[in-house]
Short mmCIF file of C-alpha atoms in Angstrom, two decimals:
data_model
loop_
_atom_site.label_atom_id
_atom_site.label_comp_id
_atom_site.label_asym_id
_atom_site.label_seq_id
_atom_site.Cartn_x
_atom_site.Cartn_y
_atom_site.Cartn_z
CA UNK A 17 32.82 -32.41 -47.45
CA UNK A 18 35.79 -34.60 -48.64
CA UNK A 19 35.96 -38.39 -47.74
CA UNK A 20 38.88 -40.74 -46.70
CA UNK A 21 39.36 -43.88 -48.25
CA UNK A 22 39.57 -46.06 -44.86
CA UNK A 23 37.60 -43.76 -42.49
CA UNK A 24 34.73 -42.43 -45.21
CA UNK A 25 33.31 -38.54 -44.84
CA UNK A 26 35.83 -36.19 -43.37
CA UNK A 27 34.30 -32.95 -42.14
CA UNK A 28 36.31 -30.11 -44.18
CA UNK A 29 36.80 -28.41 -40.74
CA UNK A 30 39.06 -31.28 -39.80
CA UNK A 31 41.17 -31.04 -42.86
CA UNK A 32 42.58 -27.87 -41.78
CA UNK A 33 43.29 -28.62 -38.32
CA UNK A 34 45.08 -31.76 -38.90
CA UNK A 35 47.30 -30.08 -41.17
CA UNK A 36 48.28 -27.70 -38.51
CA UNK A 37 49.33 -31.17 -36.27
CA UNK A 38 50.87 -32.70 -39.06
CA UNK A 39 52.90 -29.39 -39.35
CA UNK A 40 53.53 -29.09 -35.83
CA UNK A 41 54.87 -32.69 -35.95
CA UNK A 42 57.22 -31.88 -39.34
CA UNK A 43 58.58 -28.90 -36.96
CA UNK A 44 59.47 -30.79 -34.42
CA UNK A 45 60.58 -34.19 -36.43
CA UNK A 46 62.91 -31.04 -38.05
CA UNK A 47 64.19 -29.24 -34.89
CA UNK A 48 65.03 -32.23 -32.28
CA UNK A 49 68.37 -33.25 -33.90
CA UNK A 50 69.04 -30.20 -33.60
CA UNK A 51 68.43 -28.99 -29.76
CA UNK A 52 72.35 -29.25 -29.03
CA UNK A 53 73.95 -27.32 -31.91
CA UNK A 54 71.50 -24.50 -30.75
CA UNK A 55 72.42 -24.65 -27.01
CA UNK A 56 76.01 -24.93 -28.11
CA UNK A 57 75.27 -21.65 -30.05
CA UNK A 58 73.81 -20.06 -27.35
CA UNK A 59 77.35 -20.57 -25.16
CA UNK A 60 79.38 -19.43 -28.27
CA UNK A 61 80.01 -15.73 -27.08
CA UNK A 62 80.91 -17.21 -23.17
CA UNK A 63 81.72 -20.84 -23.24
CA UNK A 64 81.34 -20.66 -19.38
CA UNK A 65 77.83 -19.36 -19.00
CA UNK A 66 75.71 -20.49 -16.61
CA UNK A 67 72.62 -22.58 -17.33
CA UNK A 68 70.41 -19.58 -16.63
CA UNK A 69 72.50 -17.17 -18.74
CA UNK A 70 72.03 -19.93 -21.69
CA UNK A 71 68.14 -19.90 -21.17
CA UNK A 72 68.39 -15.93 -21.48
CA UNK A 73 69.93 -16.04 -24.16
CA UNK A 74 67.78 -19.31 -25.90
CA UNK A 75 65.40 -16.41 -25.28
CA UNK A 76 66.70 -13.44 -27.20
CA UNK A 77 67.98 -15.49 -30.06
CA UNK A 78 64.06 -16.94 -30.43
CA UNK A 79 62.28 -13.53 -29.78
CA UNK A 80 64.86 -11.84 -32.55
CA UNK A 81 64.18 -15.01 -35.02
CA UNK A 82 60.33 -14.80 -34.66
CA UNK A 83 59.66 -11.47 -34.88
CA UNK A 84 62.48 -10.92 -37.73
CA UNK A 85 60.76 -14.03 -40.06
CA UNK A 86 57.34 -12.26 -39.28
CA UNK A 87 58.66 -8.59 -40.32
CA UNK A 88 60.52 -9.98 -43.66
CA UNK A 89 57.20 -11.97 -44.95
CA UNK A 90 55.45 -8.89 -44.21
CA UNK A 91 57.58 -6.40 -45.78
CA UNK A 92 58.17 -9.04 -48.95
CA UNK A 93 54.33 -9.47 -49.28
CA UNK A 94 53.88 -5.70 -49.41
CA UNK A 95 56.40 -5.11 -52.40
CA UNK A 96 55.00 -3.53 -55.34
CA UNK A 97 54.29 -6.56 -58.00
CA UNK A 98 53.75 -9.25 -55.33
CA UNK A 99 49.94 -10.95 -56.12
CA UNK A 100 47.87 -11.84 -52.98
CA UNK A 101 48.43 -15.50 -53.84
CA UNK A 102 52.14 -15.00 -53.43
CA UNK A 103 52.09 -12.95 -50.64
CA UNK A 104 50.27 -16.00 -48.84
CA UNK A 105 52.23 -18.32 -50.06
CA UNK A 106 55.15 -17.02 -48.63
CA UNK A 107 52.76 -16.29 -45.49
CA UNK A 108 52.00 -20.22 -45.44
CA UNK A 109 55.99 -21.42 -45.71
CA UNK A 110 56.37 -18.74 -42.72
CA UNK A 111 53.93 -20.30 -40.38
CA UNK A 112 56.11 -23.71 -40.63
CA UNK A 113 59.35 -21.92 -39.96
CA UNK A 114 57.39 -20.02 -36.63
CA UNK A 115 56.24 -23.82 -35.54
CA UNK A 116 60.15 -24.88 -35.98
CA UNK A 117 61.56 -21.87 -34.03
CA UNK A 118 59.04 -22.24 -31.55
CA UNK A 119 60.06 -25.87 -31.22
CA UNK A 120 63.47 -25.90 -31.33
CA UNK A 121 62.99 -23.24 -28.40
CA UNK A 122 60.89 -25.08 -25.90
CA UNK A 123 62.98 -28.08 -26.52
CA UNK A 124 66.47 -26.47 -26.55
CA UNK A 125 65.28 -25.20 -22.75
CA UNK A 126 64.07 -28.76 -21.34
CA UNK A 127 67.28 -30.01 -22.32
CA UNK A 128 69.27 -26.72 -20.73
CA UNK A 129 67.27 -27.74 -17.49
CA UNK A 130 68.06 -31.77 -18.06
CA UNK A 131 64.31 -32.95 -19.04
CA UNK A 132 65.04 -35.94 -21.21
CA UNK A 133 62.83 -36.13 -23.85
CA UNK A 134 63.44 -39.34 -25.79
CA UNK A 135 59.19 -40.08 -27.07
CA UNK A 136 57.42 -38.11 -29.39
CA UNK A 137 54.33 -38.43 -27.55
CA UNK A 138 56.54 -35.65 -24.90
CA UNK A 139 58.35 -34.26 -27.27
CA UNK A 140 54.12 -32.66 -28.36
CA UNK A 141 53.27 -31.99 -24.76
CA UNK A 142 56.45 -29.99 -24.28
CA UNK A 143 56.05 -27.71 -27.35
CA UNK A 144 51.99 -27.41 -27.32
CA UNK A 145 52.15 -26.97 -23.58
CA UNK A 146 54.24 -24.23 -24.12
CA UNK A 147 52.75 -22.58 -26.72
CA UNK A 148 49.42 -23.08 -25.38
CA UNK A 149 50.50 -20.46 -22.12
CA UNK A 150 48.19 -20.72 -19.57
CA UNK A 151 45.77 -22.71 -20.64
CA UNK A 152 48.30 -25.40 -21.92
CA UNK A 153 49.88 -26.07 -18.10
CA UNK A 154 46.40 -26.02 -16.90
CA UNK A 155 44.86 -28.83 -19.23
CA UNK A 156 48.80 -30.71 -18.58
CA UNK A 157 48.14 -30.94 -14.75
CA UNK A 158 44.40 -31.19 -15.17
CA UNK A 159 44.88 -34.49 -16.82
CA UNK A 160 47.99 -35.75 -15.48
CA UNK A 161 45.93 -34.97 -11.71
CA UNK A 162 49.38 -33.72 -10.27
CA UNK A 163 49.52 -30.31 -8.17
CA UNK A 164 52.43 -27.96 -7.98
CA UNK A 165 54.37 -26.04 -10.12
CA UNK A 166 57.03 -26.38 -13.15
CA UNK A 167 54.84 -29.18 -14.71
CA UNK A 168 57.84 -29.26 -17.44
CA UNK A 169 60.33 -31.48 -14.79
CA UNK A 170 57.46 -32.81 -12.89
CA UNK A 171 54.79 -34.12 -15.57
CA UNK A 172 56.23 -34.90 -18.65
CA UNK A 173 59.04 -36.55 -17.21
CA UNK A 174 57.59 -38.83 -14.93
CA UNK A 175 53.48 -39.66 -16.16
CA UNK A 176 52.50 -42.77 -18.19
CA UNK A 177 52.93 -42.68 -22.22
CA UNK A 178 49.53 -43.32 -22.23
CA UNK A 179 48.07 -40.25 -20.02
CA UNK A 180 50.60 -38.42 -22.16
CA UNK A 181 48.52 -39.20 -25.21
CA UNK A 182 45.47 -38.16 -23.39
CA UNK A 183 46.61 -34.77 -22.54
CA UNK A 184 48.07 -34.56 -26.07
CA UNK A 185 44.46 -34.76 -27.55
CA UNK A 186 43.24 -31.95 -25.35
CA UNK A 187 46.48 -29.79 -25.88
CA UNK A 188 45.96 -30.74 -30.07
CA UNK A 189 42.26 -29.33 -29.77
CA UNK A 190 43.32 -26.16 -28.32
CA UNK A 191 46.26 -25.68 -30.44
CA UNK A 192 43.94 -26.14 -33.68
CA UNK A 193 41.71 -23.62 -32.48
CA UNK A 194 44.24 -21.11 -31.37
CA UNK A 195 47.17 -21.60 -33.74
CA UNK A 196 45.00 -21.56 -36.42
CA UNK A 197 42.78 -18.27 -35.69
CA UNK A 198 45.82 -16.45 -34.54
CA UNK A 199 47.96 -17.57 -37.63
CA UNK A 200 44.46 -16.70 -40.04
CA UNK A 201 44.55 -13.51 -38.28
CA UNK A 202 48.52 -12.83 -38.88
CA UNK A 203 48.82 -14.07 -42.16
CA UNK A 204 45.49 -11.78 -43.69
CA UNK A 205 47.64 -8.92 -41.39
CA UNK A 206 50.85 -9.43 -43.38
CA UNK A 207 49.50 -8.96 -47.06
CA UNK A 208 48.37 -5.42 -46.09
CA UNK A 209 49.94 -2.65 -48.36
CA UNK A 210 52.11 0.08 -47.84
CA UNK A 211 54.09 -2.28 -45.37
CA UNK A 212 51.58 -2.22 -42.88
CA UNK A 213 52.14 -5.97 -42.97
CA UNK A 214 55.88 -5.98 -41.83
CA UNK A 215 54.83 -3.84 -38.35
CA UNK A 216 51.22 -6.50 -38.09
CA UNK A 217 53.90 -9.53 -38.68
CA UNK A 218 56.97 -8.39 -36.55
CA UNK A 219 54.62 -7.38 -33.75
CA UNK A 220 52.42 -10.31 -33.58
CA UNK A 221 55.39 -12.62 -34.07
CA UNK A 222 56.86 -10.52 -31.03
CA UNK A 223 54.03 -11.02 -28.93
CA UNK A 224 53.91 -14.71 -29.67
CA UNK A 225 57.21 -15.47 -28.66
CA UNK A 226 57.35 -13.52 -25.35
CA UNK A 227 54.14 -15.45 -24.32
CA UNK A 228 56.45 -19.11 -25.18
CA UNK A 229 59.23 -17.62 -23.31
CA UNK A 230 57.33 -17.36 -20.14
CA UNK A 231 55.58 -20.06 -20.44
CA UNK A 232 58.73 -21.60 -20.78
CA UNK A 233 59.84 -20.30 -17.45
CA UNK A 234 56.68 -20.77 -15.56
CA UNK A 235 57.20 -25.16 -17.00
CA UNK A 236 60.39 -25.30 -15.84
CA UNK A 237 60.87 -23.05 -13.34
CA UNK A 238 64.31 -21.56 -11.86
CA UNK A 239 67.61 -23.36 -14.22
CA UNK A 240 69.80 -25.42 -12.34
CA UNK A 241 72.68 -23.50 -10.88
CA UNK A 242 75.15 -25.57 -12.70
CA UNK A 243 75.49 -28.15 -15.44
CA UNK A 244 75.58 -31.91 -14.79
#
């Protein structure tokens, strides 16, 4: 048990999962100036791509990045010489760059289909909802008590700050409990020997990020044929 100055006994269990928040927050605070210069790259090879063939490729460029930053931890924390205490280390600082990828991802896409996201407060939804999969769309329309699909344009766009927060504190509950036993899982995975630990962290990394990507597609649905 640890205590708080202002609010007295903190549970250690909540420790933990606030950090995760606060680090989700850092990620994004990090990646939002950002969401241009990464769309921008995205139309480097064909200045006149479409906004769908910009999504596809938002796509490969995040499943590539994920899965490459999970291999390389791996591989590093199976080198001969490298202490368990380092190899999580560099498992920890790898775990804030997947939160930032993952970030600058969903939000490079609502801006690719013209979602303005100008408050924090949707700025979490957006990310967590998309990470989250299926269960994240399902709390977002749950809450927000709107049908239909693509709740990327027609939720977080258009519902009250203040039902935003409320979804956010479901969404942040979930996320805790499956960020954090999926990242326990991944990181104990990468600081097997004999790199074992590069295959465990490419793969799950892989598998993480083509779960965002369609989520990403089932919250926003079809791009728009053109740009504005």
């Amino acid at each position: 048990m640890t205590s708080d100055a202002l609010d007295g006994p903190v549970s250690d269990a909540v420790v933990p999962g606030q950090r995760v928040l606060d680090l989700l927050d850092k990620a994004i605070a990090v990646q939002s100036p950002l969401v241009r210069k990464n769309i921008a790259r995205a139309r480097q090879r064909n200045p006149e791509a479409t906004p769908e063939e910009v999504i596809r490729n938002l796509e490969r460029m995040y499943v590539s990045a994920l899965t490459g930053t999970g291999a390389a931890v791996g591989g590093a924390a199976a080198a001969p010489g490298v202490g368990t205490g380092i190899a999580l280390a560099l498992s920890a600082g790898e775990a804030l760059s997947s939160l930032e990828l993952s970030a600058l991802f969903a939000l490079s896409v609502a801006e690719v289909h013209g979602v303005g996201i100008d408050e924090i407060e949707r700025r979490r939804t957006i990310v967590m909802g998309i990470m989250l999969g299926g269960s994240g769309s399902a709390t977002i329309t749950k809450v927000a008590e709107r049908t239909g699909q693509h709740w990327g344009r027609q939720v977080v766009a258009k519902v009250p700050l203040e039902t935003l927060r409320q979804i956010n504190k479901i969404l942040g509950r979930n996320f805790i409990t499956k960020y954090g036993t999926k990242q326990g899982i991944i990181v104990l995975g990468r600081v097997a020997p004999f790199g074992i630990g590069a295959l465990i962290g490419g793969g799950a990394n892989a598998a993480m990020a083509t779960l965002a990507v369609k989520a990403g597609r089932r919250a926003f649905g079809p791009p728009p044929p053109s740009w504005p």
